[in-house]
Short mmCIF file of C-alpha atoms in Angstrom, two decimals:
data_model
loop_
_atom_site.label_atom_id
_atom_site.label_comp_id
_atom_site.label_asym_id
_atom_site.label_seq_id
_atom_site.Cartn_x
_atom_site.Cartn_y
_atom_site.Cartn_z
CA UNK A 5 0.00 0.00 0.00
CA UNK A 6 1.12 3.60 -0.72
CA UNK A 7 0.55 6.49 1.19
CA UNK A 8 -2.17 8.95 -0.23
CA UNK A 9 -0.60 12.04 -1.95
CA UNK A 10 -3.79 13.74 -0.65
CA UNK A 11 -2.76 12.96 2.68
CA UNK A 12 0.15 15.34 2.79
CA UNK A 13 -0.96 18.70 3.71
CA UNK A 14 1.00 21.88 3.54
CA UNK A 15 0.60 25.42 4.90
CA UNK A 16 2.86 27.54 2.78
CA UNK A 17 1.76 30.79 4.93
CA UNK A 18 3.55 29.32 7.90
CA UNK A 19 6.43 30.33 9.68
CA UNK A 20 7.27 26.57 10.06
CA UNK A 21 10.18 25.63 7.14
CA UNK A 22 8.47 22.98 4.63
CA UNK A 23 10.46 19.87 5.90
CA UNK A 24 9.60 20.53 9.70
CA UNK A 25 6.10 21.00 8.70
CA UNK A 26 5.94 17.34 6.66
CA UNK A 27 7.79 15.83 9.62
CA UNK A 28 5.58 16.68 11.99
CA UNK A 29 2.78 15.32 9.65
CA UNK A 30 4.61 12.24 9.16
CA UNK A 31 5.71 11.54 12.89
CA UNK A 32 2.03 11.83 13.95
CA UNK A 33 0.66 9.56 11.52
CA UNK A 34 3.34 6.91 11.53
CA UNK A 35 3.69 6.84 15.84
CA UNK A 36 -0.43 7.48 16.04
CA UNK A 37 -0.80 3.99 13.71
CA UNK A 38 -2.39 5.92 10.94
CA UNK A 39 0.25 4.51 8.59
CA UNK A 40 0.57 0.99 9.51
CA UNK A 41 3.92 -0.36 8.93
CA UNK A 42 4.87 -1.96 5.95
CA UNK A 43 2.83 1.04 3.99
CA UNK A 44 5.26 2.86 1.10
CA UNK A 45 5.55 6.18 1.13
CA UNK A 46 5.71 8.71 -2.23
CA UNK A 47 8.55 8.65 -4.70
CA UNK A 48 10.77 11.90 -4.06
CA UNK A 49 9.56 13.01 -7.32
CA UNK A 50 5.93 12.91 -7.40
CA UNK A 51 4.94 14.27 -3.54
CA UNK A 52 7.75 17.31 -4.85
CA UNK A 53 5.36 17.53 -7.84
CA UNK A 54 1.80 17.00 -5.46
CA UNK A 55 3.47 19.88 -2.67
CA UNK A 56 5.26 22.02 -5.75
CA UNK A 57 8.30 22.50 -3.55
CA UNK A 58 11.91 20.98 -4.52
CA UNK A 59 12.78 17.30 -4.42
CA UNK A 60 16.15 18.17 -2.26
CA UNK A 61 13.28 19.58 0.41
CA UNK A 62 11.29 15.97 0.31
CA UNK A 63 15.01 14.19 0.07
CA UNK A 64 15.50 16.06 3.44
CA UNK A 65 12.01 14.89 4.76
CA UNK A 66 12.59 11.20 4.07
CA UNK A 67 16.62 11.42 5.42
CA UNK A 68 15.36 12.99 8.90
CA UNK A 69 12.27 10.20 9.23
CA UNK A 70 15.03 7.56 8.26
CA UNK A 71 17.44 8.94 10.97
CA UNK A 72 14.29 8.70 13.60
CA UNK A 73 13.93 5.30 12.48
CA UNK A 74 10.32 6.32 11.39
CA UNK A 75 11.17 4.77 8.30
CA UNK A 76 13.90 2.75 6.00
CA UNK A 77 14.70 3.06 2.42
CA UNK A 78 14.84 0.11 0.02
CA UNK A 79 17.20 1.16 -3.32
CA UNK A 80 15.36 0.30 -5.97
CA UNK A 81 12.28 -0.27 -4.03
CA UNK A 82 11.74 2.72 -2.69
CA UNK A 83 10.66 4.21 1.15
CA UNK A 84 8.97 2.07 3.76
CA UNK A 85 6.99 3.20 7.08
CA UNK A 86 9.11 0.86 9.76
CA UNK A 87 7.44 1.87 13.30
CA UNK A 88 7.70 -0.87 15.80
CA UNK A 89 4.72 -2.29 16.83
CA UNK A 90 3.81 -1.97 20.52
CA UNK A 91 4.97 -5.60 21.31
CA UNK A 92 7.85 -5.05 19.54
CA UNK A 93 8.72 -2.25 21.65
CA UNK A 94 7.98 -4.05 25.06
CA UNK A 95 10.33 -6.46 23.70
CA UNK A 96 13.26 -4.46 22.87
CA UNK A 97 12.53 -2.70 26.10
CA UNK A 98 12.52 -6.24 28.31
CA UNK A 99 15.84 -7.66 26.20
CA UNK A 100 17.94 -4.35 27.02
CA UNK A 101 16.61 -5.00 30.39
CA UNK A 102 18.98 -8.17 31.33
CA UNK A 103 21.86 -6.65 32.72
CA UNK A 104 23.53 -7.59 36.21
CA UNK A 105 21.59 -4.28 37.90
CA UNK A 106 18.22 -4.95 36.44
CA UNK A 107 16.67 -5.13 39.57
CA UNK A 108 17.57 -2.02 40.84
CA UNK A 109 16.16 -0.23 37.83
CA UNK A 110 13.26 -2.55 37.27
CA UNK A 111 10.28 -0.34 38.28
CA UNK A 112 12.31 3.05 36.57
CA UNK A 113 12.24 1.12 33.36
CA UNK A 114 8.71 0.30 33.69
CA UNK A 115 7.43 3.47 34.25
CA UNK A 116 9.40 4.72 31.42
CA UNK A 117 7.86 2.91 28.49
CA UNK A 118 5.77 5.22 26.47
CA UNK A 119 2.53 3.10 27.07
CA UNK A 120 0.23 5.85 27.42
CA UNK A 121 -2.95 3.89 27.89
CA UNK A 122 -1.01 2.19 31.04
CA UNK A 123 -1.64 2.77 34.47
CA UNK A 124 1.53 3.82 36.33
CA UNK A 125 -0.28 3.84 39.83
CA UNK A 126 3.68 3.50 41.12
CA UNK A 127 5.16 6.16 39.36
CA UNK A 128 7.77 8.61 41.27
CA UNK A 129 6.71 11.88 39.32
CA UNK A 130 3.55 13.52 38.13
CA UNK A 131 2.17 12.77 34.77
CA UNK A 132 2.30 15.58 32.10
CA UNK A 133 -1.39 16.96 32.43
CA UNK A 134 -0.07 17.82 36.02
CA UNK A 135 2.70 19.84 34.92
CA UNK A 136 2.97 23.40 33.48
CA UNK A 137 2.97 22.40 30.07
CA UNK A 138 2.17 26.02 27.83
CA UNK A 139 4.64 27.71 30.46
CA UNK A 140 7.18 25.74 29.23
CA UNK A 141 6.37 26.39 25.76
CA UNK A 142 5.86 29.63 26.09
CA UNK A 143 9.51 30.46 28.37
CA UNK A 144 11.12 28.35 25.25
CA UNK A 145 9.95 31.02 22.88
CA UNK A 146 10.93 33.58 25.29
CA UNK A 147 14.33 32.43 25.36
CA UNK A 148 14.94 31.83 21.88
CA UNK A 149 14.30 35.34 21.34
CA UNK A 150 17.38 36.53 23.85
CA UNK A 151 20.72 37.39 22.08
CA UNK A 152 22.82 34.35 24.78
CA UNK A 153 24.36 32.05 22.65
CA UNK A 154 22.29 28.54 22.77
CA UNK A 155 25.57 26.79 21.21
CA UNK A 156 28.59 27.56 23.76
CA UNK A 157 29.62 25.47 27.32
CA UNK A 158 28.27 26.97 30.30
CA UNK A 159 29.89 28.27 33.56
CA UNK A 160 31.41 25.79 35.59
CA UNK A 161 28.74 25.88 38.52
CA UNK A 162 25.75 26.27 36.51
CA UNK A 163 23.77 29.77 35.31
CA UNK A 164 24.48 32.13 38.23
CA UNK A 165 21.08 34.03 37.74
CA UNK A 166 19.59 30.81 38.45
CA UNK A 167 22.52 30.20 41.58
CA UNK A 168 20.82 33.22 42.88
CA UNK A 169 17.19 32.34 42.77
CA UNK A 170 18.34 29.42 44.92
CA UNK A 171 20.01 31.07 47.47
CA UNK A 172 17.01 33.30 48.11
CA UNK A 173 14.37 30.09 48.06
CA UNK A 174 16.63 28.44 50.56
CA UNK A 175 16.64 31.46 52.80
CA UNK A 176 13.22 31.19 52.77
CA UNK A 177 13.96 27.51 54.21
CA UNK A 178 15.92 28.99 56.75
CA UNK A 179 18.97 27.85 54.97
CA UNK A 180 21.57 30.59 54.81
CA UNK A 181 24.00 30.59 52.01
CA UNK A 182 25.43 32.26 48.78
CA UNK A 183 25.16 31.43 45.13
CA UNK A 184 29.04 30.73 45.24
CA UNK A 185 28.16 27.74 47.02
CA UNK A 186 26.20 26.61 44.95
CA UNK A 187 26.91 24.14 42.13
CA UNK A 188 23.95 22.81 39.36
CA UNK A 189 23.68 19.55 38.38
CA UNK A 190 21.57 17.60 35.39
CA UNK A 191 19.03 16.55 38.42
CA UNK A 192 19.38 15.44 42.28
CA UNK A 193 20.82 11.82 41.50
CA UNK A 194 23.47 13.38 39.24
CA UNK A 195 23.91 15.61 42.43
CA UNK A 196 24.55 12.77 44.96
CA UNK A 197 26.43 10.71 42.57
CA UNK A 198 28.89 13.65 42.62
CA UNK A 199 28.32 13.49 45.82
CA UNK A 200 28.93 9.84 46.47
CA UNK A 201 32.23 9.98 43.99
CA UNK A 202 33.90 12.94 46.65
CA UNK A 203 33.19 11.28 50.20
CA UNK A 204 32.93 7.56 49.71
CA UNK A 205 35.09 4.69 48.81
CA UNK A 206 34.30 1.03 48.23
CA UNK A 207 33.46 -0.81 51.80
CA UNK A 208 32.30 2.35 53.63
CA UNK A 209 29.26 1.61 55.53
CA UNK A 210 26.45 4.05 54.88
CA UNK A 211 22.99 4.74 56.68
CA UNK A 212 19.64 4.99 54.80
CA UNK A 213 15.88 5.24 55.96
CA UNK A 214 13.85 1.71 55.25
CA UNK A 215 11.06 2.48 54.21
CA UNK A 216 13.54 4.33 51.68
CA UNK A 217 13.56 5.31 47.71
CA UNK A 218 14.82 2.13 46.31
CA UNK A 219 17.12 4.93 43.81
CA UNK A 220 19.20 6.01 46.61
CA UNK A 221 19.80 1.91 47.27
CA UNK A 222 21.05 1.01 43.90
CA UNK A 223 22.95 4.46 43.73
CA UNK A 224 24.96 3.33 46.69
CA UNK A 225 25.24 -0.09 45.67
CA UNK A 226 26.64 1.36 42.51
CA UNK A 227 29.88 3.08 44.25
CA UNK A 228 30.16 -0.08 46.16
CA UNK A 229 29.14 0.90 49.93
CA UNK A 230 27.61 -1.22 52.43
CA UNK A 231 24.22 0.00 53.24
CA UNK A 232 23.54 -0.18 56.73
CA UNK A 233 19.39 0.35 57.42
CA UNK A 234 18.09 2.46 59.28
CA UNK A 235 14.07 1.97 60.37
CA UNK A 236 11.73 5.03 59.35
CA UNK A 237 8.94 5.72 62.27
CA UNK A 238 6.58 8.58 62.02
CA UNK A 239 9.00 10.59 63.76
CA UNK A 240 11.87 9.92 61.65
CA UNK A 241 14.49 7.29 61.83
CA UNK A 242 14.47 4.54 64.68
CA UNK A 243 17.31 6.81 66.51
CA UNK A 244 17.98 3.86 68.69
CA UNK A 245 18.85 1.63 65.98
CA UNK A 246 20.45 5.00 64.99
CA UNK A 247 22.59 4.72 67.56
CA UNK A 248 23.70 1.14 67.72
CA UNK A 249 24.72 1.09 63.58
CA UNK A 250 26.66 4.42 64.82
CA UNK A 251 28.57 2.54 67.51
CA UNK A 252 28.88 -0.63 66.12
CA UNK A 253 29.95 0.37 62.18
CA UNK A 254 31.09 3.96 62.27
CA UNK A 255 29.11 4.80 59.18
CA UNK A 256 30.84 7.55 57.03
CA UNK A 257 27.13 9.28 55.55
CA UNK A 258 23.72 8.98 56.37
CA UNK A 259 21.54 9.25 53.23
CA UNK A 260 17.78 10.83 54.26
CA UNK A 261 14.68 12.46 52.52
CA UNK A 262 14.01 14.73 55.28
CA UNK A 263 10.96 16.18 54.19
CA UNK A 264 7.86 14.17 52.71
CA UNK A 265 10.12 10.91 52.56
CA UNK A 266 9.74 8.71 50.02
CA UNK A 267 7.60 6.70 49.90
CA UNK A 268 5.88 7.51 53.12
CA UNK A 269 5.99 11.31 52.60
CA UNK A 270 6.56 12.30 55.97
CA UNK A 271 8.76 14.59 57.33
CA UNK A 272 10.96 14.86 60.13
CA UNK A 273 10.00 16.03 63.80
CA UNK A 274 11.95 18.37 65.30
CA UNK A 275 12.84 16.83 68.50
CA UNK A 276 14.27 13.36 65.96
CA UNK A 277 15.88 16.06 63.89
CA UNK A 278 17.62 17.96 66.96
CA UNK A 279 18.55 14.18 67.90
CA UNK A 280 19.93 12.87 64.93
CA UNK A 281 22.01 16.06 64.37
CA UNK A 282 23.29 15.41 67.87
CA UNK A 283 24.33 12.05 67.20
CA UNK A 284 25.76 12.47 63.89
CA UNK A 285 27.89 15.67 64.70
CA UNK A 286 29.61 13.42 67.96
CA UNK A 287 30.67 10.49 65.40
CA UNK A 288 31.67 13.26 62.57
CA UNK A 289 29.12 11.29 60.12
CA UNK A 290 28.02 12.84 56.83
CA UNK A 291 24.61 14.07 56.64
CA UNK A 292 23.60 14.35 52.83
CA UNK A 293 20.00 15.91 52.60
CA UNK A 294 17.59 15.42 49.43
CA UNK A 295 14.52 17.77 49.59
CA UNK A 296 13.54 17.51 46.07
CA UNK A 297 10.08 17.36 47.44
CA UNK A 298 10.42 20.72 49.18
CA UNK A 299 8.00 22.92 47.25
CA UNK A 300 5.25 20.61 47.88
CA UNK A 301 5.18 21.01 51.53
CA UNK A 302 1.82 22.68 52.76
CA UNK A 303 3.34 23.84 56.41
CA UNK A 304 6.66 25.09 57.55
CA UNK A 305 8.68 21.64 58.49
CA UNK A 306 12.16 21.10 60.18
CA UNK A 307 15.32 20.49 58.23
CA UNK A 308 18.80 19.05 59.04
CA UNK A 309 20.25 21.90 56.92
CA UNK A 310 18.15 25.21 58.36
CA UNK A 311 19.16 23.65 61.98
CA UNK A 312 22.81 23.11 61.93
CA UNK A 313 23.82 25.02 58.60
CA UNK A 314 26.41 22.91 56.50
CA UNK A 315 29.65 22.91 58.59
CA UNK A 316 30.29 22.52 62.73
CA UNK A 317 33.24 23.68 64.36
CA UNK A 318 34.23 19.75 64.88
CA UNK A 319 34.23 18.75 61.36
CA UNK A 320 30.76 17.77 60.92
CA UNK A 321 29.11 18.65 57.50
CA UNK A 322 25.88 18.66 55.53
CA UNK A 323 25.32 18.66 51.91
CA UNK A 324 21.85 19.52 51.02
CA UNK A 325 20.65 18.80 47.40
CA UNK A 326 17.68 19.69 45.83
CA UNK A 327 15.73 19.10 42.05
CA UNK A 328 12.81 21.08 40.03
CA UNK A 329 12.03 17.88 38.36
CA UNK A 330 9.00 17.13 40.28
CA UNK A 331 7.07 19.63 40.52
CA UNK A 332 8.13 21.75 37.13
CA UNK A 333 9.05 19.34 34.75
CA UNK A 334 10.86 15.61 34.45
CA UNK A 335 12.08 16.72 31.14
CA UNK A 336 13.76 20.09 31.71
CA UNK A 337 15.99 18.64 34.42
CA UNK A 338 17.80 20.64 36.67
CA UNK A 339 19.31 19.85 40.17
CA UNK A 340 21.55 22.01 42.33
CA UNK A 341 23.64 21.11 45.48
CA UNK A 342 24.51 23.73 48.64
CA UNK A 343 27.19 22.73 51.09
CA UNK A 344 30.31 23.98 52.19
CA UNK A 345 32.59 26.54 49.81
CA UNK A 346 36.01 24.08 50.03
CA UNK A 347 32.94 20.96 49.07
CA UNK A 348 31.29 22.74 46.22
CA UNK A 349 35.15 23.42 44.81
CA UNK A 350 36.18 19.78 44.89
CA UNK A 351 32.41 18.97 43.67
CA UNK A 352 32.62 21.17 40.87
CA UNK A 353 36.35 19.86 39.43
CA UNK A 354 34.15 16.35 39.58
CA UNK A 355 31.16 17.66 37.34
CA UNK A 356 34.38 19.64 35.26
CA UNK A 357 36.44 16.24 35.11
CA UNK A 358 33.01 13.52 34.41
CA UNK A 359 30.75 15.64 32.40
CA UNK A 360 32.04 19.17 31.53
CA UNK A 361 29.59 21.61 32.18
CA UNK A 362 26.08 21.40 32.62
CA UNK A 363 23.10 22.91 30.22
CA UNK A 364 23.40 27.03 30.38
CA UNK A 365 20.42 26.65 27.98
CA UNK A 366 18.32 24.58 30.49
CA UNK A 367 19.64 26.11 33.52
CA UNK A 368 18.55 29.61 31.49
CA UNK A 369 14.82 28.19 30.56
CA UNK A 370 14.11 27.32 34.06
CA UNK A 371 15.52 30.53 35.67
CA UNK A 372 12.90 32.00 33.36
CA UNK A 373 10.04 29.53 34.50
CA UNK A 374 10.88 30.07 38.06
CA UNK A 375 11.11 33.87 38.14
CA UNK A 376 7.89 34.51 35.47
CA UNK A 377 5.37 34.52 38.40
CA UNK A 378 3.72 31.60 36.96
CA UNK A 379 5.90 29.12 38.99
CA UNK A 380 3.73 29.85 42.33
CA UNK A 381 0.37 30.14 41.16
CA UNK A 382 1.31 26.55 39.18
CA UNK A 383 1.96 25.27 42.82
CA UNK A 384 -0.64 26.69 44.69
CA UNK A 385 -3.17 24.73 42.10
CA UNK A 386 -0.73 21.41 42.31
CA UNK A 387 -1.30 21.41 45.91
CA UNK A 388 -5.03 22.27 45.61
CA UNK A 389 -5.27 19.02 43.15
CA UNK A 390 -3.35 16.84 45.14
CA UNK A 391 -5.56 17.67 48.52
CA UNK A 392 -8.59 16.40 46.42
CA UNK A 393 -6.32 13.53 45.14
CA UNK A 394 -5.26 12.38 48.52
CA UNK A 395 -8.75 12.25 50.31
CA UNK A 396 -10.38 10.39 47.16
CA UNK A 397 -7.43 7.78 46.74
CA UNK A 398 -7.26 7.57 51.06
CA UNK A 399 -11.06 6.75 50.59
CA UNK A 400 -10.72 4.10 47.78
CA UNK A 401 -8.10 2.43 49.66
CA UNK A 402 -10.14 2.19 52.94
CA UNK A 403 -13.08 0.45 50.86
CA UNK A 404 -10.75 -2.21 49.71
CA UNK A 405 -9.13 -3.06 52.96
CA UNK A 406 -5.85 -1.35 52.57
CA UNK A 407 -4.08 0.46 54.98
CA UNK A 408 -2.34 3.42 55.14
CA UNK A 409 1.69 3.18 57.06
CA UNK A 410 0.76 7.16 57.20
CA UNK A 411 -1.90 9.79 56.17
CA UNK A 412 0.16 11.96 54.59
CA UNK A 413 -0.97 15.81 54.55
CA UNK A 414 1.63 16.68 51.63
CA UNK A 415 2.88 14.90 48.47
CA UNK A 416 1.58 12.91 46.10
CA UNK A 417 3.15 9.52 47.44
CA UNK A 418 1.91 7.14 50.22
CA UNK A 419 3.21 3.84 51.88
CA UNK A 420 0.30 1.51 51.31
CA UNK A 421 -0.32 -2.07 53.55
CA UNK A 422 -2.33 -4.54 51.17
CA UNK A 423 -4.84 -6.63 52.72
CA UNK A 424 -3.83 -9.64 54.90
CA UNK A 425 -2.68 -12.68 53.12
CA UNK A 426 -1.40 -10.27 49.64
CA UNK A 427 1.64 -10.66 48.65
CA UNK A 428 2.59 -7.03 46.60
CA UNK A 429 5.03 -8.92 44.51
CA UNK A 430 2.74 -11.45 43.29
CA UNK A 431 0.04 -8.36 43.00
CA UNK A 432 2.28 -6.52 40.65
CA UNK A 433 3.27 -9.38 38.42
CA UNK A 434 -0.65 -10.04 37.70
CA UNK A 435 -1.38 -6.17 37.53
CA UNK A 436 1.59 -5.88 34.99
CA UNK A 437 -0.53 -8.36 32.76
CA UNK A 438 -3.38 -5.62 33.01
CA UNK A 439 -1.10 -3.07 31.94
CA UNK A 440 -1.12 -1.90 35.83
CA UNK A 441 2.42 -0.68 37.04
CA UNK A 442 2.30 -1.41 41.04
CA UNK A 443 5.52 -1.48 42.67
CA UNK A 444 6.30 -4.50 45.15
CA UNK A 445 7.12 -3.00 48.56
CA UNK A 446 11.04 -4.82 48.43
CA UNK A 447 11.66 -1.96 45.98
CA UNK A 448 11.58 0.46 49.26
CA UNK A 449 12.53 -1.78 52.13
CA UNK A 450 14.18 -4.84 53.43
CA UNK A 451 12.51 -5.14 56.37
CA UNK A 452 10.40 -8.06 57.06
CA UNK A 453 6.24 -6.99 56.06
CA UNK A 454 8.32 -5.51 53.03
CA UNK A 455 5.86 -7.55 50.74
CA UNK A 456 2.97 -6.73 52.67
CA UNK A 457 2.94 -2.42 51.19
CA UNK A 458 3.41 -0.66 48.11
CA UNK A 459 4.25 2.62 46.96
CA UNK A 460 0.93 4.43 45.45
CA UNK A 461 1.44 7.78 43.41
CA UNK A 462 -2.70 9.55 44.32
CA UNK A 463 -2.19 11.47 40.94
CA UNK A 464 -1.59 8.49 38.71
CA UNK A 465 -4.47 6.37 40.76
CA UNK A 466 -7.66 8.73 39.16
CA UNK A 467 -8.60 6.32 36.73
CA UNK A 468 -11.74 4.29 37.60
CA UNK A 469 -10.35 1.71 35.43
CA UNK A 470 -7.38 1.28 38.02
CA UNK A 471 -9.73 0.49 41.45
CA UNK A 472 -11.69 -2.11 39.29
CA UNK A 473 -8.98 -4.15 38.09
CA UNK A 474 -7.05 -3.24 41.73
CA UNK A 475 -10.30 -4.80 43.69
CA UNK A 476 -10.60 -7.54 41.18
CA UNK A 477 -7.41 -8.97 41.63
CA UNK A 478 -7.22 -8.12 45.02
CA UNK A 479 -10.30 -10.32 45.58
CA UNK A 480 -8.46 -13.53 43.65
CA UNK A 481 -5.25 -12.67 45.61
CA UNK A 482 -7.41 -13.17 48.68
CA UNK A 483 -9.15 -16.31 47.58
CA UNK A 484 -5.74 -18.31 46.51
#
């Protein structure tokens, strides 16, 4: 079959060059299933003829869909549509899968097929329709009209406009600091793998929350620490376990969400956090801080960071990292770290040696996102949405016998017990076959009732479609 000459359209009033334009059209209609694969597209000469534009113009057309793998050329045959079909996909995606770490990454891969009709009830971010989409847009076009150059390195410690906005949101935290102390990153795990390459060396033992984000596990267990665990309670961590794993290992970091952990999405209590610090500063342990899920707090909460600032007299030190990724975009990535000034030099001749610079481009378009004024009223609705998303999701759970660890007041995540008897890694396998992403609660902890939770996203679990199949297999998994 041959594509339709009639179905290429073209607006020749348009600002849009006459290749983009037919790219566009062709992308659609190929990823969309419109043109099924197999289908032949037009000779070069006669869709020139059929558009009246050049044949070098379609020539350029049908190398750029070739390049996307959109489509492969035949000689003497002529130009094919080639588009994967969905199982295809799913199958490339499982095969590049089986590597010796494909358990740490499991549930990131699975989230990060572009299934759209799946349900990714244990996702870690916000799905598009949540996210400031025609901001974006617009603060692109807004910075493709300023005269910076969008082709040259950027500054060693990221945009310092940018530097600056940080330095007066962290005040805000009660975090005092300057933006020469502050270095950007690509996100928050490109931040504490910096991190992780400056302060520890195979063997070290290291201290993380359980329940804990299963990332930070396989980041460590990528630099070839010993993870020592520490139990989360409402309050923060177990601080007499705390203590022992002090004693007994001499950990050299501790490795915390402080505020709206995940997956629990709870924050620390003052009294813990006045504890911890206490503990930590007498054994000279590293504190490294992620609050990437800062801006969604809804009430002033403590931090290790606005407490104790980065550096004590006796050597202690915190490094506090942070990310826009969740609540502005997971595509325009940018993270940033604050600690002490001799830290962020030896951090930033890291990010210099591994990676160069980061993007002055990106770093530029969300300095532009942030200061526009849009950036608060966007999270004033997010938090709005998730309130509503919380107390429907709380409710649904309830009716199906599941328990919450916490009722989180914050956040989009929660740390979810299944009904007696379920196992959440046999419920995840079956929901997978549904086209249901649930995560199995080992992903988060190694403790025990690990396989009795899960980690639910409430803005990814709005679909109707999701508490059916949920209470229908929940109802077999209770009858087996």
């Amino acid at each position: 079959m041959t594509i339709a000459l009639a179905q290429w359209q073209l607006d020749k009033a348009s600002k849009e060059s006459f290749s983009s334009q037919l790219y566009l059209q062709a992308q659609q209609a190929i990823q969309s299933g419109r043109w099924a694969a197999g289908a032949r597209l037009p000779s070069i000469r006669l869709l020139a003829a059929h558009l009246a534009i050049s044949k070098f113009t379609v020539a350029e057309l049908y190398e750029k869909l070739s390049a996307s793998g959109l489509v492969r050329s035949q000689p003497g045959s002529g130009v094919y549509v080639s588009r994967l079909t969905e199982q295809q996909q799913q199958q490339l995606e499982s095969s590049a899968s089986q590597s010796s770490r494909q358990q740490d990454v499991a549930l990131m891969r699975q989230t990060l097929l572009r299934e759209p009709h799946w349900i990714k009830a244990s996702a870690g971010w916000l799905s598009p329709d949540w996210m400031p989409d025609q901001e974006i847009r617009q603060a692109m076009r807004e910075l493709a009209r300023q005269p910076q150059s969008l082709t040259d390195y950027g500054p060693a410690q990221g945009y310092f406009p940018l530097r600056q906005y940080f330095t007066q949101r962290l005040a805000q935290l009660s975090i005092t600091t300057e933006p020469a102390h502050i270095l950007l990153t690509y996100s928050a795990s490109h931040a504490l793998d910096l991190v992780f390459r400056l302060h520890l060396k195979p063997g070290d033992w290291v201290m993380v929350d359980d329940p804990g984000f299963y990332n930070f596990f396989a980041l460590l267990r990528l630099h070839q620490v010993q993870l020592l665990v520490v139990p989360r309670t409402k309050e923060g961590p177990d601080l007499v376990v705390m203590q022992r794993l002090v004693q007994q290992f001499k950990p050299r970091a501790y490795l915390t969400n402080s505020v709206l952990s995940n997956p629990v999405s709870l924050s620390i209590q003052p009294a813990r956090a006045f504890a911890v610090l206490q503990l930590l500063q007498q054994h000279q342990c590293l504190l490294i801080e992620d609050d990437i899920y800062a801006d969604f707090e809804t009430q002033p909460v403590s931090r290790y960071t606005s407490m104790a600032g980065f550096q004590s007299n006796n050597g202690f030190e915190i490094i506090y990292v942070g990310s826009m990724s969740k609540t502005l975009s997971a595509d325009v990535r940018v993270g940033f770290i604050a600690a002490a000034p001799a830290t962020i030099a030896a951090l930033t001749d890291l990010k210099l040696i591994s990676g160069i610079s980061t993007s002055n481009t990106m770093e530029r378009l969300v300095h532009v996102l942030l200061t526009g004024g849009g950036y608060r009223r966007h999270l004033e609705q997010l938090k709005r949405r998730l309130q509503q998303a919380r107390s429907l999701v709380f409710s649904k759970l309830k009716q199906l016998e599941c328990q919450l660890w916490a009722e989180p007041s914050a956040g989009f995540l929660c740390w979810v017990k299944l009904p007696a008897g379920v196992s959440s890694s046999l419920l995840s396998e079956r929901l997978q076959q549904r086209q249901v992403v649930l995560a199995p609660g080992s992903q988060f902890s190694t403790l025990p009732d690990a396989d009795q939770y899960t980690r639910l996203n409430v803005a990814q679990c709005l679909d109707e479609e999701f508490w059916r199949i949920l209470a229908e297999e929940l109802r077999q998994a209770k009858s087996t």
